[in-house]
mmCIF file of C-alpha atoms in Angstrom:
data_model
loop_
_atom_site.group_PDB
_atom_site.id
_atom_site.type_symbol
_atom_site.label_atom_id
_atom_site.label_comp_id
_atom_site.label_asym_id
_atom_site.label_seq_id
_atom_site.Cartn_x
_atom_site.Cartn_y
_atom_site.Cartn_z
ATOM 1 C CA UNK A 1 86.004 92.454 117.826
ATOM 2 C CA UNK A 2 88.715 91.013 120.038
ATOM 3 C CA UNK A 3 91.166 93.474 121.531
ATOM 4 C CA UNK A 4 94.837 93.031 122.363
ATOM 5 C CA UNK A 5 94.008 93.385 126.051
ATOM 6 C CA UNK A 6 92.205 90.032 126.338
ATOM 7 C CA UNK A 7 95.230 88.077 125.065
ATOM 8 C CA UNK A 8 93.327 86.156 122.389
ATOM 9 C CA UNK A 9 93.718 87.747 118.970
ATOM 10 C CA UNK A 10 95.380 91.068 118.233
ATOM 11 C CA UNK A 11 93.324 93.148 115.788
ATOM 12 C CA UNK A 12 95.405 95.240 113.420
ATOM 13 C CA UNK A 13 94.813 97.140 110.200
ATOM 14 C CA UNK A 14 97.065 97.878 107.265
ATOM 15 C CA UNK A 15 96.801 100.268 104.336
ATOM 16 C CA UNK A 16 97.164 99.020 100.781
ATOM 17 C CA UNK A 17 97.885 102.333 99.070
ATOM 18 C CA UNK A 18 98.021 102.335 95.279
ATOM 19 C CA UNK A 19 99.683 105.247 93.494
ATOM 20 C CA UNK A 20 100.024 105.085 89.732
ATOM 21 C CA UNK A 21 99.742 101.303 89.687
ATOM 22 C CA UNK A 22 102.357 100.791 92.419
ATOM 23 C CA UNK A 23 101.711 99.706 96.004
ATOM 24 C CA UNK A 24 103.389 101.242 99.058
ATOM 25 C CA UNK A 25 105.571 98.730 100.912
ATOM 26 C CA UNK A 26 107.369 99.660 104.142
ATOM 27 C CA UNK A 27 110.368 97.877 105.685
ATOM 28 C CA UNK A 28 110.277 97.537 109.487
ATOM 29 C CA UNK A 29 113.207 99.096 111.306
ATOM 30 C CA UNK A 30 115.593 96.499 112.721
ATOM 31 C CA UNK A 31 114.803 97.521 116.313
ATOM 32 C CA UNK A 32 111.093 96.662 115.854
ATOM 33 C CA UNK A 33 109.344 93.305 115.904
ATOM 34 C CA UNK A 34 109.643 91.718 112.439
ATOM 35 C CA UNK A 35 112.595 94.044 111.846
ATOM 36 C CA UNK A 36 113.895 93.995 108.278
ATOM 37 C CA UNK A 37 110.670 92.566 106.888
ATOM 38 C CA UNK A 38 108.276 94.416 104.601
ATOM 39 C CA UNK A 39 104.681 95.199 105.454
ATOM 40 C CA UNK A 40 101.769 97.371 104.526
ATOM 41 C CA UNK A 41 101.741 100.289 107.000
ATOM 42 C CA UNK A 42 99.217 100.363 109.833
ATOM 43 C CA UNK A 43 98.817 99.239 113.407
ATOM 44 C CA UNK A 44 96.578 98.188 116.261
ATOM 45 C CA UNK A 45 92.878 98.911 116.472
ATOM 46 C CA UNK A 46 92.225 100.655 119.776
ATOM 47 C CA UNK A 47 89.083 99.898 121.836
ATOM 48 C CA UNK A 48 86.082 101.727 120.383
ATOM 49 C CA UNK A 49 87.721 102.405 116.995
ATOM 50 C CA UNK A 50 86.427 101.195 113.680
ATOM 51 C CA UNK A 51 89.052 99.621 111.417
ATOM 52 C CA UNK A 52 88.881 102.618 109.060
ATOM 53 C CA UNK A 53 89.319 105.158 111.877
ATOM 54 C CA UNK A 54 92.217 103.150 113.321
ATOM 55 C CA UNK A 55 93.929 103.028 109.944
ATOM 56 C CA UNK A 56 93.523 106.742 109.308
ATOM 57 C CA UNK A 57 95.011 107.456 112.762
ATOM 58 C CA UNK A 58 97.886 104.989 112.362
ATOM 59 C CA UNK A 59 98.907 106.289 108.929
ATOM 60 C CA UNK A 60 98.811 109.891 110.169
ATOM 61 C CA UNK A 61 101.028 108.881 113.126
ATOM 62 C CA UNK A 62 103.462 106.635 111.188
ATOM 63 C CA UNK A 63 103.699 108.327 107.811
ATOM 64 C CA UNK A 64 102.513 111.858 108.603
ATOM 65 C CA UNK A 65 99.972 111.936 105.771
ATOM 66 C CA UNK A 66 96.189 111.714 105.572
ATOM 67 C CA UNK A 67 94.448 108.861 103.756
ATOM 68 C CA UNK A 68 90.914 107.972 102.760
ATOM 69 C CA UNK A 69 89.903 104.340 103.313
ATOM 70 C CA UNK A 70 88.040 102.827 100.371
ATOM 71 C CA UNK A 71 87.235 99.171 101.074
ATOM 72 C CA UNK A 72 88.448 95.921 102.583
ATOM 73 C CA UNK A 73 90.877 93.771 100.618
ATOM 74 C CA UNK A 74 91.576 90.875 103.015
ATOM 75 C CA UNK A 75 91.065 89.696 106.590
ATOM 76 C CA UNK A 76 93.320 86.879 107.772
ATOM 77 C CA UNK A 77 94.451 85.457 111.110
ATOM 78 C CA UNK A 78 98.105 84.430 111.334
ATOM 79 C CA UNK A 79 99.790 82.854 114.350
ATOM 80 C CA UNK A 80 103.046 84.669 115.149
ATOM 81 C CA UNK A 81 105.077 83.657 118.212
ATOM 82 C CA UNK A 82 102.075 81.774 119.595
ATOM 83 C CA UNK A 83 99.649 84.678 119.244
ATOM 84 C CA UNK A 84 96.907 85.214 116.691
ATOM 85 C CA UNK A 85 97.091 88.390 114.635
ATOM 86 C CA UNK A 86 93.957 89.348 112.719
ATOM 87 C CA UNK A 87 95.136 91.638 109.934
ATOM 88 C CA UNK A 88 92.587 93.627 107.968
ATOM 89 C CA UNK A 89 94.142 95.037 104.823
ATOM 90 C CA UNK A 90 92.123 98.012 103.639
ATOM 91 C CA UNK A 91 92.506 99.734 100.306
ATOM 92 C CA UNK A 92 93.247 103.403 100.829
ATOM 93 C CA UNK A 93 94.205 106.455 98.832
ATOM 94 C CA UNK A 94 96.450 109.350 99.696
ATOM 95 C CA UNK A 95 94.764 112.674 100.377
ATOM 96 C CA UNK A 96 97.468 115.144 99.474
ATOM 97 C CA UNK A 97 101.148 114.554 100.201
ATOM 98 C CA UNK A 98 103.130 111.433 99.365
ATOM 99 C CA UNK A 99 104.861 109.991 102.462
ATOM 100 C CA UNK A 100 108.648 110.298 102.565
ATOM 101 C CA UNK A 101 109.389 109.034 106.103
ATOM 102 C CA UNK A 102 108.021 106.710 108.744
ATOM 103 C CA UNK A 103 108.304 106.398 112.503
ATOM 104 C CA UNK A 104 108.394 102.564 112.307
ATOM 105 C CA UNK A 105 110.134 101.878 108.992
ATOM 106 C CA UNK A 106 113.587 102.507 107.542
ATOM 107 C CA UNK A 107 112.516 102.338 103.893
ATOM 108 C CA UNK A 108 109.385 103.170 101.902
ATOM 109 C CA UNK A 109 109.108 101.740 98.407
ATOM 110 C CA UNK A 110 106.468 101.911 95.656
ATOM 111 C CA UNK A 111 106.313 98.426 94.141
ATOM 112 C CA UNK A 112 104.532 97.014 91.092
ATOM 113 C CA UNK A 113 102.015 94.361 92.224
ATOM 114 C CA UNK A 114 103.820 91.601 90.297
ATOM 115 C CA UNK A 115 107.054 92.447 92.151
ATOM 116 C CA UNK A 116 105.583 92.318 95.675
ATOM 117 C CA UNK A 117 106.482 88.627 96.248
ATOM 118 C CA UNK A 118 110.161 89.468 95.679
ATOM 119 C CA UNK A 119 110.334 91.276 99.023
ATOM 120 C CA UNK A 120 110.755 89.509 102.387
ATOM 121 C CA UNK A 121 107.306 90.151 103.948
ATOM 122 C CA UNK A 122 106.072 89.856 107.528
ATOM 123 C CA UNK A 123 103.915 86.732 107.776
ATOM 124 C CA UNK A 124 100.552 88.442 108.418
ATOM 125 C CA UNK A 125 100.888 90.422 105.137
ATOM 126 C CA UNK A 126 101.497 87.377 102.915
ATOM 127 C CA UNK A 127 97.836 86.621 102.027
ATOM 128 C CA UNK A 128 97.312 90.184 100.781
ATOM 129 C CA UNK A 129 100.627 90.080 98.880
ATOM 130 C CA UNK A 130 99.536 86.853 97.163
ATOM 131 C CA UNK A 131 96.179 88.351 96.195
ATOM 132 C CA UNK A 132 97.626 91.628 94.928
ATOM 133 C CA UNK A 133 100.419 90.004 92.916
ATOM 134 C CA UNK A 134 98.013 87.834 90.903
ATOM 135 C CA UNK A 135 95.713 90.631 89.783
#
């Protein structure tokens, strides 16, 4: 796995959380990179972490709720501002509480899969959005 420290490809993970047939979408705060765009919540994989462990940590930090990672949905590399971002979207389920706030996002929304393309997504999330919206 390539880390962010070597400057090649940034490895990140994102949670695709389904609740009652709707998927959690989160809008980035305006003061963040990709501000105003929607994404699946997650973040960077730290050295020594597995993707699942990184995602569980990131969701606990960002959304304040525990999750259980199920399986991998997509892995895609997208070039953003001249840098490769390898995004692993992992299917996950909530373990207990439903998130109501986020440290990185100004809105959380549960969206039907067919309606996902109607949101303005961050580029790295688009392959997963396309896959989810056609199922």
